[in-house]
Coordinates of C-alpha atoms and ligand atoms in Angstrom, one line a residue:
M10 CA 0.0 0.0 0.0
A11 CA 1.3 3.5 -0.9
E12 CA 0.5 4.7 2.6
E13 CA 2.7 2.0 4.2
Q14 CA 5.6 2.9 2.0
N15 CA 5.6 6.2 3.7
E16 CA 5.7 4.7 7.1
I17 CA 8.1 2.5 9.1
L18 CA 6.7 -0.2 11.3
F19 CA 8.2 -1.2 14.6
E20 CA 7.3 -4.1 17.0
V21 CA 7.6 -2.8 20.6
V22 CA 6.2 -3.2 24.0
P23 CA 3.3 -0.8 24.4
L24 CA 4.6 2.7 25.1
N25 CA 3.3 3.3 28.6
S26 CA 4.5 3.4 32.2
S27 CA 3.4 -0.2 32.9
N28 CA 5.5 -1.6 30.1
L29 CA 8.7 0.4 30.2
S30 CA 11.0 -0.1 33.2
S31 CA 13.1 2.7 34.6
E32 CA 16.3 0.9 33.3
I33 CA 15.0 0.9 29.8
L34 CA 13.8 4.5 30.1
S35 CA 17.3 5.6 31.2
E36 CA 18.8 3.7 28.2
L37 CA 16.3 5.4 25.9
C38 CA 17.1 8.8 27.4
N39 CA 20.8 8.3 26.5
V40 CA 19.8 7.3 22.9
A41 CA 17.8 10.5 22.7
A42 CA 20.5 12.7 24.2
I43 CA 23.1 11.4 21.7
S44 CA 20.6 11.9 18.9
K45 CA 20.1 15.5 20.0
I46 CA 23.8 16.2 19.8
S47 CA 24.3 14.4 16.5
N48 CA 21.3 16.0 14.8
G49 CA 21.7 19.6 16.3
I50 CA 18.4 19.5 18.2
A51 CA 19.6 22.3 20.5
F52 CA 19.0 25.9 21.5
I53 CA 21.8 28.4 21.8
F54 CA 21.8 30.7 24.8
P55 CA 24.3 33.5 25.4
E56 CA 26.7 31.4 27.5
K57 CA 25.6 27.8 26.8
V58 CA 24.1 25.4 24.2
N59 CA 21.4 23.2 25.6
P60 CA 19.7 20.2 24.1
A61 CA 16.2 21.2 23.1
P62 CA 13.3 19.7 25.1
T63 CA 11.7 16.9 23.3
T64 CA 9.4 14.1 24.3
L65 CA 11.2 10.8 24.8
L66 CA 8.7 8.9 22.7
P67 CA 6.5 9.9 19.8
S68 CA 2.8 10.7 20.5
P69 CA -0.2 9.0 19.1
M70 CA -2.0 10.5 16.2
P71 CA -4.9 9.0 14.2
R72 CA -3.7 8.4 10.7
Y73 CA -7.0 9.6 9.1
M74 CA -6.7 12.9 11.0
F75 CA -3.1 13.5 10.0
N76 CA -3.8 12.7 6.4
R77 CA -6.9 14.8 6.3
L78 CA -5.2 17.9 7.7
K79 CA -2.3 17.5 5.3
E80 CA -4.8 17.3 2.4
L81 CA -6.5 20.4 3.6
Q82 CA -3.4 22.5 3.8
T83 CA -3.4 23.5 0.1
D84 CA -6.9 24.8 0.6
F85 CA -5.8 26.8 3.6
N86 CA -2.9 28.2 1.5
D87 CA -5.4 29.3 -1.2
L88 CA -7.8 30.8 1.4
Y89 CA -5.1 32.8 3.1
H90 CA -3.7 33.9 -0.3
N91 CA -7.1 35.1 -1.4
V92 CA -7.7 36.9 1.9
A93 CA -4.4 38.6 1.7
M94 CA -5.0 39.8 -1.9
D95 CA -8.3 41.4 -0.8
S96 CA -7.2 44.7 0.6
E97 CA -10.7 45.8 1.3
F98 CA -11.5 42.7 3.3
L99 CA -8.3 43.1 5.4
A100 CA -9.0 46.8 6.0
T101 CA -12.6 46.1 7.0
S102 CA -11.8 43.1 9.2
L103 CA -9.0 45.0 11.0
E104 CA -10.7 48.4 11.0
K105 CA -11.2 48.7 14.7
V106 CA -8.1 46.7 15.6
V107 CA -5.7 49.2 13.9
N108 CA -7.1 52.1 16.1
V109 CA -6.0 50.4 19.3
D110 CA -3.1 48.3 18.2
P111 CA -0.3 50.5 16.8
F112 CA 1.7 47.5 15.5
C113 CA -1.2 46.4 13.3
G114 CA -1.9 50.0 12.4
K115 CA 1.6 50.5 11.1
L116 CA 1.5 47.3 9.1
M117 CA -1.8 48.5 7.5
N118 CA -0.3 51.8 6.5
I119 CA 2.6 50.1 4.8
M120 CA 0.1 47.8 3.0
K121 CA -1.8 50.8 1.7
K122 CA 1.4 52.4 0.4
R123 CA 2.4 49.2 -1.3
E124 CA -1.0 48.8 -2.9
L125 CA -0.7 52.3 -4.5
L126 CA 2.6 51.3 -6.1
E127 CA 1.1 48.0 -7.2
N128 CA -1.9 49.8 -8.8
E129 CA 0.5 52.2 -10.6
G130 CA 2.3 49.1 -12.0
R131 CA 5.5 50.1 -10.2
L132 CA 5.5 47.0 -8.0
H133 CA 4.5 43.4 -8.6
K134 CA 2.0 41.3 -6.7
C135 CA 4.2 38.2 -6.3
Q136 CA 3.8 36.6 -2.9
L137 CA 5.6 33.8 -1.1
G138 CA 3.7 32.3 1.8
L139 CA 5.4 29.8 4.1
F140 CA 2.5 29.0 6.4
R141 CA 1.8 26.7 9.3
A142 CA -1.7 25.8 10.4
D143 CA -1.8 24.5 14.0
Y144 CA -4.4 22.2 15.5
M145 CA -5.3 20.5 18.7
F146 CA -7.5 17.4 19.0
E147 CA -10.7 16.8 21.0
E148 CA -12.4 13.6 21.8
I149 CA -15.9 13.5 20.4
G150 CA -17.1 10.9 22.8
N151 CA -17.8 7.2 22.8
V152 CA -19.9 7.2 19.7
G153 CA -17.7 9.3 17.6
G154 CA -18.7 11.8 14.9
S155 CA -20.9 11.3 11.9
D156 CA -18.0 9.7 10.1
G157 CA -17.4 7.2 13.0
H158 CA -14.1 8.9 14.0
K159 CA -13.5 9.8 17.6
W160 CA -11.1 12.7 17.3
R161 CA -11.9 16.2 16.0
A162 CA -9.3 18.7 15.0
K163 CA -9.7 22.3 16.1
Q164 CA -7.5 24.9 14.5
I165 CA -5.6 27.0 17.0
E166 CA -4.2 29.5 14.5
V167 CA -2.6 29.9 11.1
N168 CA 0.9 31.3 11.2
T169 CA 1.9 33.4 8.2
I170 CA 5.2 34.8 9.6
A171 CA 8.3 33.1 11.0
S172 CA 6.8 29.6 11.4
S173 CA 9.7 27.9 13.2
F174 CA 11.0 24.4 13.8
L175 CA 10.8 23.4 10.1
G176 CA 14.5 22.5 10.4
L177 CA 14.3 20.7 13.7
A178 CA 11.1 18.8 13.1
P179 CA 12.6 16.1 10.8
E180 CA 15.5 15.7 13.3
V181 CA 13.1 15.0 16.1
A182 CA 11.5 12.3 13.9
S183 CA 15.0 10.7 13.5
L184 CA 15.5 10.9 17.2
H185 CA 12.2 9.1 17.8
K186 CA 13.2 6.5 15.2
S187 CA 16.4 5.9 17.0
V188 CA 14.7 5.6 20.4
I189 CA 12.0 3.3 19.0
S190 CA 14.4 1.1 17.1
H191 CA 16.5 0.7 20.3
L192 CA 13.3 -0.2 22.1
A193 CA 12.4 -2.7 19.3
G194 CA 15.8 -4.4 20.0
C195 CA 14.9 -4.6 23.7
S196 CA 11.4 -5.8 22.9
V197 CA 12.7 -8.6 20.6
Q198 CA 14.7 -10.0 23.6
R199 CA 11.5 -10.0 25.7
S200 CA 9.0 -10.8 23.1
R201 CA 8.4 -14.4 24.1
S202 CA 6.8 -13.3 27.4
E203 CA 5.0 -10.1 26.4
P204 CA 2.5 -9.0 23.7
L205 CA 4.0 -6.5 21.3
Q206 CA 2.4 -3.5 19.7
T207 CA 3.1 -2.5 16.1
I208 CA 3.7 1.2 15.9
S209 CA 4.1 3.1 12.7
L210 CA 6.1 6.3 12.2
P211 CA 6.0 8.6 9.1
R212 CA 9.0 7.7 7.0
I213 CA 9.7 11.3 6.1
N214 CA 8.8 14.8 7.2
S215 CA 9.4 17.2 4.3
S216 CA 9.3 20.4 6.3
L217 CA 12.9 21.4 5.7
E218 CA 12.8 20.2 2.0
G219 CA 9.5 21.9 1.3
I220 CA 10.3 25.3 2.8
T221 CA 13.8 25.1 1.1
Q222 CA 12.2 24.5 -2.3
G223 CA 9.7 27.3 -1.6
L224 CA 12.4 29.8 -1.0
I225 CA 14.5 28.6 -4.0
S226 CA 11.4 28.8 -6.3
A227 CA 10.7 32.4 -5.2
H228 CA 14.4 33.3 -5.7
N229 CA 14.3 31.8 -9.2
Y230 CA 11.0 33.5 -10.0
Y231 CA 12.6 36.8 -8.9
C232 CA 15.7 36.3 -11.1
E233 CA 13.7 35.2 -14.2
S234 CA 10.6 37.4 -14.0
I235 CA 11.0 40.3 -11.6
S236 CA 14.6 41.4 -12.0
P237 CA 16.0 39.5 -14.9
S238 CA 18.8 41.9 -15.9
A239 CA 21.7 40.1 -14.3
S240 CA 21.4 36.4 -13.4
S241 CA 23.4 35.1 -10.5
D242 CA 23.6 31.7 -12.3
N243 CA 25.4 33.4 -15.2
R244 CA 28.9 32.2 -14.2
A245 CA 30.7 34.0 -17.1
N246 CA 29.4 37.4 -15.9
I247 CA 29.4 36.8 -12.2
S248 CA 32.1 39.3 -11.5
E249 CA 30.2 42.1 -13.3
A250 CA 26.8 41.0 -12.3
V251 CA 25.2 42.0 -9.0
A252 CA 24.8 38.6 -7.2
K253 CA 21.3 37.9 -6.2
C254 CA 20.8 36.4 -2.8
I255 CA 18.2 35.6 -0.1
V256 CA 18.2 37.4 3.2
M257 CA 17.0 35.8 6.3
V258 CA 15.9 38.6 8.6
V259 CA 16.7 37.6 12.2
S260 CA 16.7 39.0 15.7
E261 CA 19.9 40.1 17.4
T262 CA 19.3 37.4 20.1
E263 CA 18.1 34.1 18.8
N264 CA 17.9 30.9 20.8
N265 CA 16.5 28.9 17.9
H266 CA 19.5 29.6 15.7
I267 CA 20.2 26.0 14.6
D268 CA 16.7 25.7 13.1
Q269 CA 17.5 28.7 10.9
I270 CA 21.0 27.5 10.0
K271 CA 19.6 24.1 8.8
L272 CA 17.4 26.0 6.3
K273 CA 20.1 28.5 5.3
D274 CA 22.6 25.7 4.6
N275 CA 20.0 23.5 2.9
I276 CA 19.1 26.3 0.4
T277 CA 22.8 26.9 -0.4
N278 CA 23.6 23.2 -0.6
T279 CA 20.7 22.3 -2.9
S280 CA 20.8 25.4 -5.2
G281 CA 24.0 27.3 -4.7
V282 CA 22.0 30.4 -3.8
L283 CA 23.6 32.4 -1.0
V284 CA 21.6 33.2 2.1
Y285 CA 22.6 35.9 4.5
R286 CA 21.3 36.2 8.1
M287 CA 20.9 39.9 8.8
T288 CA 19.2 42.0 11.5
L289 CA 16.9 45.0 10.8
A290 CA 19.7 47.2 12.2
Q291 CA 22.2 45.9 9.6
L292 CA 19.7 46.3 6.8
G293 CA 19.1 49.8 7.9
N294 CA 22.8 50.8 7.6
K295 CA 22.6 53.2 4.8
E296 CA 26.3 52.9 3.9
E297 CA 25.8 49.2 3.2
C298 CA 22.2 48.8 2.1
W299 CA 19.8 50.9 0.0
V300 CA 16.9 50.8 -2.5
D301 CA 17.9 51.7 -6.0
E302 CA 15.9 54.7 -6.9
E303 CA 15.7 53.8 -10.6
N304 CA 14.5 50.2 -10.6
G305 CA 13.5 49.6 -6.9
T306 CA 15.9 46.8 -6.3
F307 CA 17.1 46.3 -2.7
L308 CA 20.9 46.3 -2.8
M309 CA 23.3 45.4 0.0
H310 CA 27.0 44.8 0.5
R311 CA 27.5 48.4 -0.9
G312 CA 25.7 47.5 -4.1
C313 CA 27.4 44.2 -4.7
A314 CA 24.4 42.0 -3.8
E315 CA 20.7 42.3 -4.7
V316 CA 18.1 40.8 -2.5
S317 CA 15.6 38.5 -4.2
V318 CA 13.7 37.4 -1.1
F319 CA 13.5 38.7 2.5
Y320 CA 12.5 35.7 4.7
F321 CA 11.4 37.0 8.1
R322 CA 12.2 35.1 11.3
T323 CA 11.6 38.3 13.3
A324 CA 9.5 41.4 12.9
Y325 CA 6.3 39.7 14.2
S326 CA 6.1 41.5 17.6
P327 CA 6.3 45.1 18.8
E328 CA 9.5 44.2 20.8
Q329 CA 11.2 43.4 17.5
L330 CA 10.2 46.6 15.8
K331 CA 10.7 49.2 18.5
T332 CA 12.2 52.2 16.8
Q333 CA 11.1 54.5 14.1
Q334 CA 14.3 53.4 12.2
E335 CA 13.3 49.7 12.3
W336 CA 9.9 50.6 10.9
A337 CA 11.5 52.6 8.2
V338 CA 13.7 49.6 7.2
R339 CA 10.6 47.3 7.2
E340 CA 8.8 49.8 5.0
N341 CA 11.8 50.1 2.6
M342 CA 11.9 46.3 2.3
E343 CA 8.2 46.1 1.6
L344 CA 8.3 48.9 -1.0
S345 CA 11.3 47.5 -2.8
L346 CA 11.2 44.9 -5.7
A347 CA 12.4 42.1 -3.4
I348 CA 9.8 39.4 -2.5
N349 CA 8.9 39.8 1.2
C350 CA 8.1 36.5 2.9
P351 CA 5.7 37.3 4.4
S352 CA 4.5 40.5 2.7
V353 CA 2.7 42.8 5.0
R354 CA -0.5 41.6 3.4
Y355 CA 0.2 38.0 4.4
Q356 CA 1.3 39.1 7.9
L357 CA -2.1 40.9 8.3
A358 CA -4.0 38.0 6.9
G359 CA -2.4 35.9 9.7
T360 CA -3.8 38.0 12.5
K361 CA -6.0 36.4 15.1
K362 CA -8.7 38.9 14.2
V363 CA -8.8 37.7 10.6
Q364 CA -9.1 34.1 11.9
Q365 CA -12.1 35.1 13.9
V366 CA -13.7 37.0 11.0
L367 CA -13.2 34.0 8.8
A368 CA -15.3 31.9 11.2
C369 CA -18.2 34.3 10.7
K370 CA -21.0 33.4 8.3
D371 CA -20.2 33.4 4.6
S372 CA -16.6 34.7 5.1
V373 CA -14.8 31.5 3.9
E374 CA -17.3 31.2 1.1
K375 CA -16.4 34.6 -0.2
F376 CA -12.9 33.2 -1.0
V377 CA -13.5 29.5 -1.5
K378 CA -16.2 28.9 -4.2
D379 CA -16.2 25.1 -3.8
A380 CA -18.8 24.4 -1.1
E381 CA -17.3 21.1 -0.1
I382 CA -13.8 22.6 0.4
A383 CA -15.3 25.5 2.3
Q384 CA -17.1 23.1 4.6
N385 CA -13.9 21.0 5.1
I386 CA -12.1 24.2 6.1
R387 CA -14.9 25.3 8.4
S388 CA -15.1 21.9 10.1
T389 CA -11.7 22.7 11.8
F390 CA -12.8 26.1 13.2
A391 CA -13.4 26.7 16.9
Q392 CA -16.2 28.9 18.1
F393 CA -15.5 32.6 18.6
L394 CA -17.5 35.2 20.7
P395 CA -17.6 38.5 18.8
L396 CA -16.0 41.3 20.7
E397 CA -15.9 44.3 18.5
S398 CA -19.1 45.0 16.8
D399 CA -21.1 48.1 16.0
D400 CA -23.8 46.4 18.0
K401 CA -22.7 47.1 21.6
A402 CA -25.2 44.6 22.9
T403 CA -23.4 41.8 21.1
T404 CA -20.1 42.6 22.7
E405 CA -21.7 42.9 26.1
L406 CA -23.3 39.5 25.6
S407 CA -19.9 38.0 24.6
V408 CA -18.2 39.4 27.7
K409 CA -21.0 38.2 29.9
T410 CA -20.9 34.7 28.4
A411 CA -17.1 34.5 28.9
L412 CA -17.3 35.9 32.5
K413 CA -19.9 33.2 33.4
N414 CA -17.6 30.4 32.2
P415 CA -14.0 31.8 32.0
S416 CA -12.3 28.5 31.9
K417 CA -14.1 27.7 28.6
Y418 CA -12.5 30.6 26.7
V419 CA -9.1 32.1 25.7
L420 CA -8.6 35.9 25.3
K421 CA -6.0 36.6 22.6
P422 CA -4.4 39.8 21.4
Q423 CA -3.0 40.3 17.9
R424 CA 0.4 38.9 18.9
E425 CA 2.6 36.0 17.8
G426 CA 5.3 34.0 19.5
G427 CA 3.6 32.5 22.5
G428 CA 3.0 33.7 26.1
N429 CA 0.5 36.4 25.1
N430 CA -2.9 34.8 25.8
Y431 CA -5.2 35.1 28.8
F432 CA -6.8 32.1 30.5
D433 CA -9.0 31.7 33.6
Q434 CA -8.6 34.5 36.2
D435 CA -6.3 36.5 33.9
L436 CA -9.1 36.5 31.3
V437 CA -11.6 37.6 33.9
D438 CA -9.3 40.5 35.0
M439 CA -8.7 41.6 31.4
L440 CA -12.4 41.5 30.5
N441 CA -13.4 43.5 33.6
K442 CA -10.7 46.0 32.9
F443 CA -11.6 46.6 29.3
E444 CA -15.3 45.8 29.3
H445 CA -16.5 49.2 28.2
S446 CA -13.3 50.3 26.5
D447 CA -12.2 50.3 22.8
E448 CA -9.1 48.4 24.0
L449 CA -11.1 45.3 23.7
N450 CA -11.1 45.7 19.9
A451 CA -7.5 44.5 19.9
Y452 CA -8.5 41.1 21.2
I453 CA -10.5 38.0 20.2
L454 CA -12.4 35.6 22.4
M455 CA -11.9 32.0 21.4
E456 CA -13.4 28.8 22.6
R457 CA -10.9 27.0 24.7
V458 CA -10.0 23.5 23.3
F459 CA -9.6 20.7 25.8
P460 CA -7.4 18.3 23.9
V461 CA -7.0 14.5 24.3
T462 CA -4.1 13.6 26.6
N463 CA -1.5 10.9 26.4
Q464 CA 1.4 9.7 28.5
N465 CA 4.9 10.7 27.6
I466 CA 8.2 11.7 29.2
M467 CA 9.6 15.2 28.6
A468 CA 13.4 14.9 28.1
C469 CA 15.8 17.8 28.7
C470 CA 13.2 20.2 30.0
N471 CA 15.4 20.9 33.0
Y472 CA 18.6 19.8 31.6
G473 CA 21.2 19.0 34.2
G474 CA 23.8 17.3 32.0
F475 CA 24.2 14.0 30.2
G476 CA 22.9 10.9 32.1
S477 CA 20.9 12.9 34.6
E478 CA 17.5 12.6 32.8
D479 CA 14.3 12.8 34.7
T480 CA 12.2 9.8 33.5
T481 CA 8.9 10.8 35.2
W482 CA 5.8 10.2 33.1
S483 CA 3.6 13.2 32.4
R484 CA 0.1 13.7 30.9
V485 CA 0.7 15.7 27.8
V486 CA -1.4 17.3 25.1
S487 CA -0.2 17.8 21.6
E488 CA -0.5 20.4 18.9
L489 CA 0.0 19.4 15.3
G490 CA 1.3 22.0 12.8
I491 CA 1.1 21.5 9.0
Y492 CA 3.4 23.6 6.9
G493 CA 2.3 25.0 3.5
V494 CA 4.1 26.8 0.7
I495 CA 2.4 29.0 -1.8
L496 CA 3.9 31.2 -4.5
S497 CA 2.1 33.6 -6.8
D498 CA 3.3 35.3 -10.0
K499 CA 3.6 39.1 -10.6
E500 CA -0.2 39.4 -11.1
G501 CA -0.9 37.5 -7.9
K502 CA -1.9 34.3 -9.7
V503 CA -0.9 31.1 -7.8
I504 CA 1.8 29.1 -9.5
I505 CA 2.9 26.8 -6.6
N506 CA 0.7 25.5 -3.9
K507 CA 2.0 22.6 -1.7
E508 CA 1.6 20.9 1.7
S509 CA 5.1 20.8 3.2
G510 CA 5.5 18.6 6.2
H511 CA 4.6 18.8 9.8
L512 CA 5.5 19.7 13.4
L513 CA 4.2 18.1 16.6
R514 CA 4.7 19.9 19.9
S515 CA 3.5 18.6 23.2
K516 CA 3.2 20.1 26.7
D517 CA 2.2 19.1 30.1
V518 CA -1.6 19.2 30.4
S519 CA -1.3 21.7 33.2
K520 CA 0.4 24.3 31.0
K521 CA -1.9 26.8 29.3
D522 CA 0.2 28.6 26.8
G523 CA 2.8 26.8 24.6
G524 CA 6.3 27.9 23.7
V525 CA 9.2 25.4 23.2
V526 CA 12.1 27.9 23.6
A527 CA 10.2 29.4 26.6
G528 CA 10.3 25.9 28.2
N529 CA 6.6 25.3 28.2
A530 CA 6.4 22.7 25.5
C531 CA 8.5 20.0 23.9
L532 CA 9.2 19.0 20.3
D533 CA 7.5 15.8 19.5
S534 CA 6.6 13.6 16.5
P535 CA 3.6 11.5 15.7
Y536 CA 3.1 7.8 15.5
F537 CA -0.1 6.5 13.9
V538 CA -2.9 4.8 15.7
Ligands
ADP10 P1 0.9 32.3 19.3 O1 0.8 33.2 18.1 O2 1.4 33.1 20.5 O3 1.5 31.0 19.1 P2 -1.5 30.7 19.7 O4 -2.9 31.1 19.3 O5 -0.9 29.7 19.0 O6 -0.7 32.1 19.7 O7 -1.6 30.3 21.2 C1 -0.4 29.9 22.0 C2 -0.7 28.6 22.7 O8 -1.8 28.8 23.6 C3 -1.0 27.5 21.8 O9 0.1 26.8 21.3 C4 -1.8 26.6 22.7 O10 -1.0 25.8 23.6 C5 -2.6 27.6 23.6 N1 -3.9 27.9 23.0 C6 -4.2 28.9 22.1 N2 -5.5 28.9 21.8 C7 -6.0 27.9 22.5 C8 -7.4 27.4 22.6 N3 -8.4 27.9 21.9 N4 -7.6 26.4 23.5 C9 -6.6 25.9 24.2 N5 -5.3 26.3 24.2 C10 -5.0 27.3 23.3
MG11 MG1 0.9 29.4 18.0

């Protein structure tokens, strides 16, 4: 079967606390620790390098759910592309947000400037989207849903900027394959006395390959169709030609550095295209970098290099764009010929507010004409309580409903990167504080998902050195992310649309917000059930 060719089967003792002795768990922890070192599954801090927290074992995931969400990703890519290209929809959806959220307000202003230049034919509409849609899973109950399945996916968010871990996710899958094959060896020795379980791991996770190819395709499109004058592949002329390159825009301090380096190196190794990691401050150095007044190209290295694609791994939160100067650089990049990934349009389409508006009646259908696809997309949506509405009574009712059952909702601002959401008493305090104020317009109220739990061991969460692993079992909940790549041409017509691998993160059930680098969650990988 084609499906099985994409999976690897292992015969092991069931993966739970009653079947795995502490001796075996210690052995497995050592296997995992070595895999982290050999595969670069680590975070870099100012004075140390720590193995990244991962689960010791992969976590269960129904195969049908995994495949269904993967299939749905290209539809989500299309939906978010269409939303982003509809300036009016973005402006209307975010109309009230931009008045109270200066970060979104500034992005909207840049979008409007860009749009003017696009309409005058001075800039193209080519867009590169590297998205990740994140889901948690709820149990439907004993009977299951209408299709007989017992799990339902609820979308947590769609990331359109700086979706991380695409480089580490395949490595975590290798780690789990090492751990499980070690366990299979132990199980074979014990198999006469114990029943074994067949577990199946995805053979490949194409996140690194897919995103690499997306960036290379955008670079090639830029060289061929947007700024074809001097090709960087033209070896004979390379000394005269301005070399074209990709710039990964990064923060000055970055703990998840290795994830970025894996992508950077993979792009150069597979295509020969150079990738520079640069901060906004470096890109704002006018001696080194400028936009050519005549043709709009973004030049750096004192005019020796031309940027084809800016790939952002920063600039998604107000802390990363603090100064006027940083905003000026962001604007220059957006108003240049280079492809910005994401464009300000894509970034605004990825706001939580747009997610909530899409859940309203007929919104998805405005962008997705096929009723079945629209229904499939909608089937993953959580419920939202409208907060900003011309009808004050509606907002008041939403606040009242949430205050009555605060544990059933999450209050979210238009922020990315984890640690910004309000749960339980914090949600109550915030709603009371802002109840009659316009400030509430900056938030969305989302149904809280109570995901299925499973047993796992979190390795390296409190790293105390090799061989000192805590092998305590925890009840964990998982969040599956599906990556997607979309590229459109100069007119905004989609030319590439792909699903591009996955990421599983798990956290202790008691933790509310996620965040792997923040230490709340672990990298994980799925096994099929
Ligand atoms: P961010 O952009 O900061 O990643 P998210 O919407 O992904 O924002 O929320 C961060 C984390 O909070 C998620 O990874 C998840 O653990 C938790 N979370 C968010 N929304 C919900 C929800 N509706 N129900 C339960 N947990 C949620
Ligand atoms: Mg998130």
